[in-house]
PDB file of C-alpha atoms and ligand atoms in Angstrom:
ATOM      1  CA  MET A   1      -0.015  -0.110  -0.056  1.00 98.00           C
ATOM      2  CA  LYS A   2       1.390   3.334  -1.111  1.00 98.00           C
ATOM      3  CA  VAL A   3       0.965   6.421   1.060  1.00 98.00           C
ATOM      4  CA  ALA A   4       1.014   9.836  -0.661  1.00 98.00           C
ATOM      5  CA  GLU A   5       1.229  13.200   1.068  1.00 98.00           C
ATOM      6  CA  THR A   6       1.762  15.161  -2.051  1.00 98.00           C
ATOM      7  CA  VAL A   7      -0.933  15.870  -5.231  1.00 98.00           C
ATOM      8  CA  ASN A   8       2.357  14.885  -7.345  1.00 98.00           C
ATOM      9  CA  GLU A   9       2.878  11.701  -5.736  1.00 98.00           C
ATOM     10  CA  VAL A  10      -0.737  10.709  -5.968  1.00 98.00           C
ATOM     11  CA  ARG A  11      -0.658  11.681  -9.915  1.00 98.00           C
ATOM     12  CA  GLU A  12       2.594   9.742 -10.698  1.00 97.00           C
ATOM     13  CA  PHE A  13       1.196   6.540  -8.762  1.00 97.00           C
ATOM     14  CA  LEU A  14      -2.060   6.617 -10.664  1.00 97.00           C
ATOM     15  CA  LYS A  15      -0.581   7.461 -14.221  1.00 95.00           C
ATOM     16  CA  THR A  16       1.395   4.061 -14.187  1.00 89.00           C
ATOM     17  CA  HIS A  17      -1.765   2.371 -13.137  1.00 90.00           C
ATOM     18  CA  LYS A  18      -4.485   4.171 -15.286  1.00 88.00           C
ATOM     19  CA  SER A  19      -2.100   3.609 -18.385  1.00 90.00           C
ATOM     20  CA  THR A  20      -2.846   0.114 -18.383  1.00 92.00           C
ATOM     21  CA  GLY A  21      -6.779   0.803 -17.944  1.00 92.00           C
ATOM     22  CA  GLN A  22      -7.129  -0.165 -14.404  1.00 96.00           C
ATOM     23  CA  THR A  23     -10.316   1.503 -12.792  1.00 97.00           C
ATOM     24  CA  THR A  24     -10.300   3.425  -9.821  1.00 98.00           C
ATOM     25  CA  GLY A  25     -12.599   4.014  -6.810  1.00 98.00           C
ATOM     26  CA  LEU A  26     -12.226   6.845  -4.367  1.00 99.00           C
ATOM     27  CA  VAL A  27     -13.369   6.810  -0.683  1.00 99.00           C
ATOM     28  CA  PRO A  28     -12.936  10.298   0.550  1.00 99.00           C
ATOM     29  CA  THR A  29     -12.619  10.195   4.339  1.00 98.00           C
ATOM     30  CA  MET A  30     -11.364  12.404   7.353  1.00 98.00           C
ATOM     31  CA  GLY A  31     -10.000   9.648   9.233  1.00 98.00           C
ATOM     32  CA  ALA A  32     -11.041   8.145  12.337  1.00 98.00           C
ATOM     33  CA  LEU A  33     -12.119   4.921  10.147  1.00 98.00           C
ATOM     34  CA  HIS A  34     -14.664   2.785  11.312  1.00 98.00           C
ATOM     35  CA  GLU A  35     -16.740  -0.228  10.155  1.00 98.00           C
ATOM     36  CA  GLY A  36     -18.913   2.430   8.098  1.00 98.00           C
ATOM     37  CA  HIS A  37     -15.728   3.555   6.325  1.00 98.00           C
ATOM     38  CA  LEU A  38     -14.623   0.045   5.747  1.00 98.00           C
ATOM     39  CA  SER A  39     -18.116  -1.008   4.093  1.00 98.00           C
ATOM     40  CA  LEU A  40     -17.355   1.692   1.603  1.00 98.00           C
ATOM     41  CA  ILE A  41     -13.870   0.375   1.083  1.00 99.00           C
ATOM     42  CA  ARG A  42     -15.073  -3.321   0.397  1.00 98.00           C
ATOM     43  CA  GLN A  43     -17.882  -1.712  -2.026  1.00 98.00           C
ATOM     44  CA  ALA A  44     -14.869  -0.118  -3.895  1.00 98.00           C
ATOM     45  CA  LYS A  45     -12.863  -3.246  -3.892  1.00 98.00           C
ATOM     46  CA  LYS A  46     -15.404  -4.984  -5.576  1.00 98.00           C
ATOM     47  CA  GLU A  47     -16.446  -2.642  -8.399  1.00 98.00           C
ATOM     48  CA  ASN A  48     -12.777  -1.279  -9.283  1.00 98.00           C
ATOM     49  CA  ASP A  49      -9.105  -2.465  -9.794  1.00 98.00           C
ATOM     50  CA  LEU A  50      -7.681  -0.044  -7.334  1.00 97.00           C
ATOM     51  CA  VAL A  51      -8.635   1.655  -4.227  1.00 98.00           C
ATOM     52  CA  VAL A  52      -7.666   5.132  -3.035  1.00 98.00           C
ATOM     53  CA  VAL A  53      -8.599   6.138   0.368  1.00 99.00           C
ATOM     54  CA  SER A  54      -8.011  10.019   1.265  1.00 99.00           C
ATOM     55  CA  ILE A  55      -7.501  10.735   4.666  1.00 99.00           C
ATOM     56  CA  PHE A  56      -8.050  14.609   5.355  1.00 98.00           C
ATOM     57  CA  VAL A  57      -9.675  16.607   8.289  1.00 98.00           C
ATOM     58  CA  ASN A  58     -10.783  19.002   5.703  1.00 98.00           C
ATOM     59  CA  PRO A  59     -10.804  22.873   7.535  1.00 98.00           C
ATOM     60  CA  THR A  60     -12.956  24.299   5.186  1.00 98.00           C
ATOM     61  CA  GLN A  61     -16.101  22.364   6.188  1.00 98.00           C
ATOM     62  CA  PHE A  62     -15.659  23.197   9.904  1.00 98.00           C
ATOM     63  CA  GLY A  63     -17.525  26.579  11.180  1.00 97.00           C
ATOM     64  CA  PRO A  64     -15.604  29.159  13.489  1.00 96.00           C
ATOM     65  CA  ASP A  65     -17.283  27.108  16.561  1.00 93.00           C
ATOM     66  CA  GLU A  66     -17.154  23.652  15.229  1.00 96.00           C
ATOM     67  CA  ASP A  67     -14.707  20.664  16.328  1.00 96.00           C
ATOM     68  CA  PHE A  68     -11.911  21.018  13.603  1.00 97.00           C
ATOM     69  CA  ASP A  69      -9.209  20.937  16.432  1.00 97.00           C
ATOM     70  CA  LEU A  70     -11.172  18.246  18.455  1.00 95.00           C
ATOM     71  CA  TYR A  71     -11.629  15.866  15.552  1.00 97.00           C
ATOM     72  CA  PRO A  72     -10.070  12.567  16.257  1.00 97.00           C
ATOM     73  CA  ARG A  73      -6.948  12.110  14.307  1.00 98.00           C
ATOM     74  CA  VAL A  74      -5.599   8.396  14.535  1.00 98.00           C
ATOM     75  CA  PHE A  75      -3.558   8.122  11.527  1.00 98.00           C
ATOM     76  CA  ASP A  76      -1.573   4.960  12.350  1.00 98.00           C
ATOM     77  CA  ASP A  77      -4.631   3.252  13.233  1.00 98.00           C
ATOM     78  CA  ASP A  78      -6.371   4.266  10.101  1.00 98.00           C
ATOM     79  CA  LEU A  79      -3.322   3.064   8.027  1.00 98.00           C
ATOM     80  CA  LEU A  80      -3.458  -0.584   9.504  1.00 98.00           C
ATOM     81  CA  LYS A  81      -7.015  -0.495   8.681  1.00 98.00           C
ATOM     82  CA  CYS A  82      -6.277   0.203   5.006  1.00 98.00           C
ATOM     83  CA  LYS A  83      -3.625  -2.214   4.810  1.00 98.00           C
ATOM     84  CA  ASP A  84      -6.009  -5.004   6.168  1.00 98.00           C
ATOM     85  CA  ALA A  85      -9.021  -3.813   4.146  1.00 98.00           C
ATOM     86  CA  GLY A  86      -6.682  -3.888   0.883  1.00 98.00           C
ATOM     87  CA  VAL A  87      -6.535  -0.412  -0.031  1.00 98.00           C
ATOM     88  CA  ASP A  88      -3.925   0.422  -2.754  1.00 98.00           C
ATOM     89  CA  LEU A  89      -3.216   4.064  -2.097  1.00 98.00           C
ATOM     90  CA  VAL A  90      -3.722   6.258   0.957  1.00 99.00           C
ATOM     91  CA  PHE A  91      -3.863  10.017   0.310  1.00 99.00           C
ATOM     92  CA  HIS A  92      -2.919  11.895   3.295  1.00 98.00           C
ATOM     93  CA  PRO A  93      -2.116  15.747   2.573  1.00 98.00           C
ATOM     94  CA  ALA A  94      -0.803  18.276   5.030  1.00 98.00           C
ATOM     95  CA  PRO A  95      -3.563  21.192   5.021  1.00 98.00           C
ATOM     96  CA  GLU A  96      -1.155  23.136   3.198  1.00 98.00           C
ATOM     97  CA  GLU A  97      -1.025  20.908   0.209  1.00 98.00           C
ATOM     98  CA  MET A  98      -4.746  21.555  -0.416  1.00 98.00           C
ATOM     99  CA  TYR A  99      -5.015  24.898   0.647  1.00 98.00           C
ATOM    100  CA  THR A 100      -2.645  27.439  -0.263  1.00 96.00           C
ATOM    101  CA  GLN A 101      -3.618  31.163  -0.683  1.00 96.00           C
ATOM    102  CA  HIS A 102      -7.006  29.304  -1.889  1.00 97.00           C
ATOM    103  CA  LYS A 103      -9.543  31.498  -3.182  1.00 98.00           C
ATOM    104  CA  THR A 104     -11.816  29.053  -5.053  1.00 98.00           C
ATOM    105  CA  TYR A 105     -14.981  27.415  -3.540  1.00 98.00           C
ATOM    106  CA  ILE A 106     -17.870  25.340  -4.566  1.00 98.00           C
ATOM    107  CA  GLN A 107     -21.341  25.859  -3.491  1.00 98.00           C
ATOM    108  CA  VAL A 108     -24.489  23.799  -4.677  1.00 98.00           C
ATOM    109  CA  GLU A 109     -26.972  26.073  -4.138  1.00 98.00           C
ATOM    110  CA  ASP A 110     -30.436  25.743  -2.120  1.00 98.00           C
ATOM    111  CA  LEU A 111     -29.562  22.205  -1.025  1.00 98.00           C
ATOM    112  CA  SER A 112     -26.723  23.326   1.106  1.00 98.00           C
ATOM    113  CA  ARG A 113     -28.896  25.826   3.187  1.00 98.00           C
ATOM    114  CA  LYS A 114     -31.406  22.860   4.285  1.00 98.00           C
ATOM    115  CA  LEU A 115     -30.954  20.724   7.068  1.00 98.00           C
ATOM    116  CA  CYS A 116     -27.611  20.639   8.507  1.00 98.00           C
ATOM    117  CA  GLY A 117     -26.965  23.802   6.346  1.00 98.00           C
ATOM    118  CA  VAL A 118     -29.097  25.858   8.855  1.00 98.00           C
ATOM    119  CA  SER A 119     -26.869  25.358  11.636  1.00 97.00           C
ATOM    120  CA  ARG A 120     -23.524  24.852   9.624  1.00 98.00           C
ATOM    121  CA  PRO A 121     -23.831  27.282   6.890  1.00 98.00           C
ATOM    122  CA  ILE A 122     -20.202  26.949   5.254  1.00 98.00           C
ATOM    123  CA  HIS A 123     -20.403  23.093   5.810  1.00 98.00           C
ATOM    124  CA  PHE A 124     -21.290  21.861   2.263  1.00 98.00           C
ATOM    125  CA  ARG A 125     -19.426  24.489   0.314  1.00 98.00           C
ATOM    126  CA  GLY A 126     -15.996  22.999   2.293  1.00 98.00           C
ATOM    127  CA  VAL A 127     -17.143  19.369   1.316  1.00 99.00           C
ATOM    128  CA  CYS A 128     -17.818  20.165  -2.174  1.00 99.00           C
ATOM    129  CA  THR A 129     -14.660  22.005  -2.496  1.00 99.00           C
ATOM    130  CA  ILE A 130     -12.400  19.104  -1.011  1.00 99.00           C
ATOM    131  CA  VAL A 131     -14.477  16.359  -2.927  1.00 99.00           C
ATOM    132  CA  ALA A 132     -13.892  18.289  -6.209  1.00 99.00           C
ATOM    133  CA  LYS A 133     -10.399  18.700  -5.358  1.00 98.00           C
ATOM    134  CA  LEU A 134      -9.889  15.112  -4.537  1.00 99.00           C
ATOM    135  CA  PHE A 135     -11.682  13.977  -7.949  1.00 98.00           C
ATOM    136  CA  ASN A 136      -9.436  16.249 -10.294  1.00 98.00           C
ATOM    137  CA  ILE A 137      -6.452  14.743  -8.304  1.00 98.00           C
ATOM    138  CA  THR A 138      -7.311  11.301  -8.517  1.00 98.00           C
ATOM    139  CA  HIS A 139      -9.888  11.209 -11.411  1.00 98.00           C
ATOM    140  CA  PRO A 140     -11.942   7.998 -10.168  1.00 98.00           C
ATOM    141  CA  ASP A 141     -14.377   6.207 -11.998  1.00 98.00           C
ATOM    142  CA  ARG A 142     -16.466   5.832  -9.009  1.00 98.00           C
ATOM    143  CA  ALA A 143     -16.470   7.628  -5.552  1.00 99.00           C
ATOM    144  CA  TYR A 144     -18.118   6.121  -2.278  1.00 99.00           C
ATOM    145  CA  PHE A 145     -20.287   8.140   0.177  1.00 98.00           C
ATOM    146  CA  GLY A 146     -22.224   6.798   3.029  1.00 98.00           C
ATOM    147  CA  GLN A 147     -26.151   7.439   3.101  1.00 98.00           C
ATOM    148  CA  LYS A 148     -25.747   8.580   6.740  1.00 98.00           C
ATOM    149  CA  ASP A 149     -24.983  11.757   5.428  1.00 98.00           C
ATOM    150  CA  ALA A 150     -27.658  11.648   3.107  1.00 98.00           C
ATOM    151  CA  GLN A 151     -27.572  15.544   2.474  1.00 98.00           C
ATOM    152  CA  GLN A 152     -23.917  15.368   1.630  1.00 98.00           C
ATOM    153  CA  LEU A 153     -24.475  12.521  -0.950  1.00 98.00           C
ATOM    154  CA  LEU A 154     -27.391  14.362  -2.510  1.00 98.00           C
ATOM    155  CA  ILE A 155     -25.392  17.651  -2.808  1.00 98.00           C
ATOM    156  CA  ILE A 156     -22.298  15.753  -4.273  1.00 98.00           C
ATOM    157  CA  LYS A 157     -24.518  13.951  -6.918  1.00 98.00           C
ATOM    158  CA  LYS A 158     -25.938  17.485  -7.745  1.00 98.00           C
ATOM    159  CA  MET A 159     -22.291  18.933  -8.051  1.00 99.00           C
ATOM    160  CA  VAL A 160     -21.183  16.271 -10.188  1.00 99.00           C
ATOM    161  CA  LYS A 161     -24.106  16.481 -12.618  1.00 98.00           C
ATOM    162  CA  ASP A 162     -23.884  20.388 -12.722  1.00 98.00           C
ATOM    163  CA  LEU A 163     -20.337  20.341 -13.289  1.00 98.00           C
ATOM    164  CA  ASN A 164     -20.128  17.314 -15.495  1.00 98.00           C
ATOM    165  CA  PHE A 165     -17.392  15.426 -13.437  1.00 98.00           C
ATOM    166  CA  ASP A 166     -17.008  12.188 -15.052  1.00 98.00           C
ATOM    167  CA  VAL A 167     -17.541   9.745 -11.879  1.00 98.00           C
ATOM    168  CA  ASP A 168     -20.212   7.656 -10.860  1.00 98.00           C
ATOM    169  CA  ILE A 169     -21.292   8.170  -7.091  1.00 99.00           C
ATOM    170  CA  VAL A 170     -22.091   5.278  -5.231  1.00 99.00           C
ATOM    171  CA  GLY A 171     -24.235   5.690  -2.117  1.00 98.00           C
ATOM    172  CA  CYS A 172     -23.993   2.966   0.438  1.00 98.00           C
ATOM    173  CA  PRO A 173     -25.945   1.747   3.130  1.00 98.00           C
ATOM    174  CA  ILE A 174     -25.704   3.157   6.858  1.00 98.00           C
ATOM    175  CA  ILE A 175     -23.905   0.681   9.143  1.00 98.00           C
ATOM    176  CA  ARG A 176     -24.817   0.620  12.704  1.00 98.00           C
ATOM    177  CA  GLU A 177     -23.650  -0.809  16.042  1.00 98.00           C
ATOM    178  CA  GLU A 178     -25.642  -3.540  17.540  1.00 98.00           C
ATOM    179  CA  ASP A 179     -27.949  -1.576  19.376  1.00 98.00           C
ATOM    180  CA  GLY A 180     -28.399   0.572  16.383  1.00 98.00           C
ATOM    181  CA  LEU A 181     -26.539   3.752  16.792  1.00 98.00           C
ATOM    182  CA  ALA A 182     -25.470   4.611  13.286  1.00 98.00           C
ATOM    183  CA  LYS A 183     -21.584   4.482  13.285  1.00 98.00           C
ATOM    184  CA  SER A 184     -19.864   7.891  13.308  1.00 98.00           C
ATOM    185  CA  SER A 185     -16.315   9.065  13.870  1.00 95.00           C
ATOM    186  CA  ARG A 186     -18.107  11.709  16.563  1.00 96.00           C
ATOM    187  CA  ASN A 187     -19.568   8.647  18.402  1.00 97.00           C
ATOM    188  CA  ARG A 188     -15.780   9.009  20.015  1.00 95.00           C
ATOM    189  CA  TYR A 189     -16.912  12.267  21.828  1.00 96.00           C
ATOM    190  CA  LEU A 190     -19.689  10.324  23.747  1.00 98.00           C
ATOM    191  CA  ASN A 191     -19.104   9.543  27.349  1.00 97.00           C
ATOM    192  CA  ASP A 192     -20.605   6.329  29.004  1.00 97.00           C
ATOM    193  CA  GLN A 193     -23.748   7.813  29.841  1.00 98.00           C
ATOM    194  CA  GLU A 194     -24.166   9.995  26.440  1.00 98.00           C
ATOM    195  CA  ARG A 195     -23.284   6.666  24.510  1.00 98.00           C
ATOM    196  CA  LYS A 196     -26.222   4.847  26.181  1.00 98.00           C
ATOM    197  CA  ASP A 197     -28.555   8.028  25.450  1.00 98.00           C
ATOM    198  CA  ALA A 198     -27.347   8.216  22.057  1.00 98.00           C
ATOM    199  CA  THR A 199     -29.513   4.791  20.895  1.00 98.00           C
ATOM    200  CA  VAL A 200     -32.428   7.249  21.208  1.00 98.00           C
ATOM    201  CA  LEU A 201     -31.879   8.377  17.714  1.00 98.00           C
ATOM    202  CA  TYR A 202     -32.222   4.675  16.079  1.00 98.00           C
ATOM    203  CA  ARG A 203     -35.143   4.495  18.511  1.00 98.00           C
ATOM    204  CA  ALA A 204     -36.937   7.685  16.971  1.00 98.00           C
ATOM    205  CA  ILE A 205     -35.981   6.245  13.535  1.00 98.00           C
ATOM    206  CA  GLU A 206     -37.625   2.888  14.369  1.00 98.00           C
ATOM    207  CA  GLU A 207     -40.732   4.734  15.498  1.00 98.00           C
ATOM    208  CA  GLY A 208     -40.781   6.794  12.325  1.00 98.00           C
ATOM    209  CA  LYS A 209     -40.490   3.821   9.952  1.00 98.00           C
ATOM    210  CA  HIS A 210     -43.412   2.037  11.825  1.00 98.00           C
ATOM    211  CA  LEU A 211     -45.456   5.161  11.709  1.00 98.00           C
ATOM    212  CA  ILE A 212     -44.928   6.387   8.582  1.00 98.00           C
ATOM    213  CA  ARG A 213     -47.821   5.874   6.021  1.00 96.00           C
ATOM    214  CA  LYS A 214     -48.593   7.482   2.526  1.00 95.00           C
ATOM    215  CA  ASP A 215     -50.762  10.549   2.892  1.00 94.00           C
ATOM    216  CA  MET A 216     -50.162  11.005   6.711  1.00 97.00           C
ATOM    217  CA  THR A 217     -49.037  14.374   8.089  1.00 98.00           C
ATOM    218  CA  ALA A 218     -45.063  15.242   8.489  1.00 98.00           C
ATOM    219  CA  THR A 219     -46.055  16.930  11.541  1.00 98.00           C
ATOM    220  CA  ASP A 220     -47.756  13.864  13.111  1.00 98.00           C
ATOM    221  CA  LEU A 221     -44.858  11.785  12.351  1.00 98.00           C
ATOM    222  CA  THR A 222     -42.269  14.049  13.763  1.00 98.00           C
ATOM    223  CA  HIS A 223     -44.343  14.839  16.642  1.00 98.00           C
ATOM    224  CA  ALA A 224     -44.245  11.086  17.496  1.00 98.00           C
ATOM    225  CA  MET A 225     -40.466  10.871  16.963  1.00 98.00           C
ATOM    226  CA  GLU A 226     -39.696  14.136  18.873  1.00 98.00           C
ATOM    227  CA  ALA A 227     -41.643  12.402  21.999  1.00 98.00           C
ATOM    228  CA  VAL A 228     -39.037   9.503  21.419  1.00 98.00           C
ATOM    229  CA  ILE A 229     -36.206  11.607  21.476  1.00 98.00           C
ATOM    230  CA  LYS A 230     -37.717  13.775  24.521  1.00 98.00           C
ATOM    231  CA  THR A 231     -37.433  10.567  26.795  1.00 98.00           C
ATOM    232  CA  VAL A 232     -33.819  11.434  26.828  1.00 98.00           C
ATOM    233  CA  PRO A 233     -33.938  15.069  28.631  1.00 97.00           C
ATOM    234  CA  SER A 234     -30.205  15.869  27.730  1.00 96.00           C
ATOM    235  CA  ALA A 235     -31.130  15.200  24.210  1.00 98.00           C
ATOM    236  CA  ARG A 236     -31.135  18.680  22.252  1.00 98.00           C
ATOM    237  CA  ILE A 237     -32.793  18.548  18.694  1.00 98.00           C
ATOM    238  CA  ASP A 238     -31.273  20.642  16.001  1.00 98.00           C
ATOM    239  CA  TYR A 239     -33.730  19.546  13.463  1.00 98.00           C
ATOM    240  CA  LEU A 240     -36.237  16.645  12.791  1.00 98.00           C
ATOM    241  CA  GLU A 241     -37.541  16.907   9.297  1.00 98.00           C
ATOM    242  CA  VAL A 242     -39.533  15.451   6.630  1.00 98.00           C
ATOM    243  CA  VAL A 243     -38.312  16.707   3.169  1.00 98.00           C
ATOM    244  CA  ASP A 244     -38.719  15.724  -0.559  1.00 98.00           C
ATOM    245  CA  MET A 245     -36.006  13.442  -1.297  1.00 97.00           C
ATOM    246  CA  ASP A 246     -34.806  15.614  -4.435  1.00 97.00           C
ATOM    247  CA  THR A 247     -35.070  19.080  -3.341  1.00 98.00           C
ATOM    248  CA  LEU A 248     -34.722  18.980   0.527  1.00 98.00           C
ATOM    249  CA  GLU A 249     -37.814  21.269   0.688  1.00 98.00           C
ATOM    250  CA  ALA A 250     -40.025  20.334   3.955  1.00 98.00           C
ATOM    251  CA  VAL A 251     -43.081  18.228   2.866  1.00 98.00           C
ATOM    252  CA  GLU A 252     -46.353  18.266   4.597  1.00 96.00           C
ATOM    253  CA  THR A 253     -48.232  15.652   3.370  1.00 97.00           C
ATOM    254  CA  ILE A 254     -46.109  12.636   2.678  1.00 97.00           C
ATOM    255  CA  ASP A 255     -47.020  12.064  -0.665  1.00 96.00           C
ATOM    256  CA  ARG A 256     -44.031  11.481  -2.151  1.00 96.00           C
ATOM    257  CA  ASP A 257     -40.570   9.646  -1.544  1.00 97.00           C
ATOM    258  CA  VAL A 258     -39.284  11.632   1.561  1.00 98.00           C
ATOM    259  CA  LEU A 259     -36.096  11.901   3.524  1.00 98.00           C
ATOM    260  CA  VAL A 260     -36.629  11.893   7.593  1.00 98.00           C
ATOM    261  CA  ALA A 261     -33.522  13.255   8.702  1.00 98.00           C
ATOM    262  CA  MET A 262     -32.569  14.484  12.134  1.00 98.00           C
ATOM    263  CA  ALA A 263     -29.573  15.925  13.763  1.00 98.00           C
ATOM    264  CA  VAL A 264     -29.503  15.452  17.611  1.00 98.00           C
ATOM    265  CA  TYR A 265     -26.659  17.219  20.355  1.00 98.00           C
ATOM    266  CA  LEU A 266     -25.895  14.818  22.952  1.00 97.00           C
ATOM    267  CA  GLY A 267     -23.439  16.738  25.253  1.00 95.00           C
ATOM    268  CA  SER A 268     -20.865  18.097  22.661  1.00 93.00           C
ATOM    269  CA  ALA A 269     -21.441  15.473  19.928  1.00 96.00           C
ATOM    270  CA  ARG A 270     -24.038  16.396  17.416  1.00 97.00           C
ATOM    271  CA  LEU A 271     -25.078  13.207  15.766  1.00 98.00           C
ATOM    272  CA  ILE A 272     -27.187  12.739  12.561  1.00 98.00           C
ATOM    273  CA  ASP A 273     -29.257   9.988  11.438  1.00 98.00           C
ATOM    274  CA  ASN A 274     -32.226   9.352   8.745  1.00 98.00           C
ATOM    275  CA  PHE A 275     -34.231   7.129   6.524  1.00 98.00           C
ATOM    276  CA  ILE A 276     -35.827   7.244   3.342  1.00 98.00           C
ATOM    277  CA  TYR A 277     -39.428   6.338   2.906  1.00 98.00           C
ATOM    278  CA  SER A 278     -40.600   5.607  -0.624  1.00 96.00           C
ATOM    279  CA  VAL A 279     -44.052   5.903  -1.332  1.00 91.00           C
ATOM    280  CA  SER A 280     -44.050   3.333  -4.231  1.00 81.00           C
ATOM    281  CA  HIS A 281     -42.761   0.504  -1.718  1.00 68.00           C
ATOM    282  CA  GLU A 282     -46.139   0.779   0.202  1.00 60.00           C
TER     283      GLU A 282
HETATM  284  O1  PAF B 301     -18.005  12.606   4.940  1.00 92.88           O
HETATM  285  C1  PAF B 301     -16.810  13.065   5.172  1.00 92.88           C
HETATM  286  O2  PAF B 301     -16.007  12.298   5.772  1.00 92.88           O
HETATM  287  C2  PAF B 301     -16.531  14.307   4.620  1.00 92.88           C
HETATM  288  O3  PAF B 301     -17.318  15.076   4.675  1.00 92.88           O
HETATM  289  C3  PAF B 301     -15.630  14.046   3.708  1.00 92.88           C
HETATM  290  C4  PAF B 301     -16.598  13.568   2.359  1.00 92.88           C
HETATM  291  C5  PAF B 301     -14.427  13.180   3.396  1.00 92.88           C
HETATM  292  C6  PAF B 301     -15.205  15.455   2.858  1.00 92.88           C
HETATM  293  O4  PAF B 301     -14.234  15.768   3.746  1.00 92.88           O
END
């Protein structure tokens, strides 16, 4: 497994392999790899000759009061996981390699302002910018993203379509702990009590999946899900919304495919989770 720290090293490595017609799958990450990332890597291995994993805690997607400094950095551990998973190239640039006197950003309008974009106004601009840079550096045939970050996945698909990137975006299912908590690098912020409490997100998701019916109101659904979350008094809901799957506009009557998405604070951790409801699958 090759570890590259510079854009040139990545390009040199990939040039040799691509000249023989090998296909490339990219798994962009911020490190602190867990089973969710490993599932993306496995999928990428199935579908490509070469797998590239980027590990970069991207400063431009964190707001001034967010957890950039605290974000877990466990590079040696991540490298072992990548090696075991059969990754071909790990790209681990320093911030200066990616952003020196940087002035160019990509903003996907509208979608970036909804859901997480309300409390994290610059987040998706940073995500799109780094992902576009990674696409330009690695020219992957396919790139892999988790459905846990459903809004991110939708925004990246939109960016790829609008800017004609020649890459297939592959969305992969949410991977959960045994008790239902969606795997996330931010779960590391939870203390023992918060970790127990965090299962409330999954319990709310299960309640939502159980109750949701075509033509019911989003208000009835979200009230029932909020009641579950309120069973943990320390949990603070950032948002819990039912939105159109394509536009992320709030929906009042559930008469189309919807994304039911939430962000909930537990202590210092802001956790997200979601499910998709398809009216055609009633
Ligand atoms: O999902 C993430 O970990 C990040 O947002 C990504 C896609 C690696 C961009 O920094």
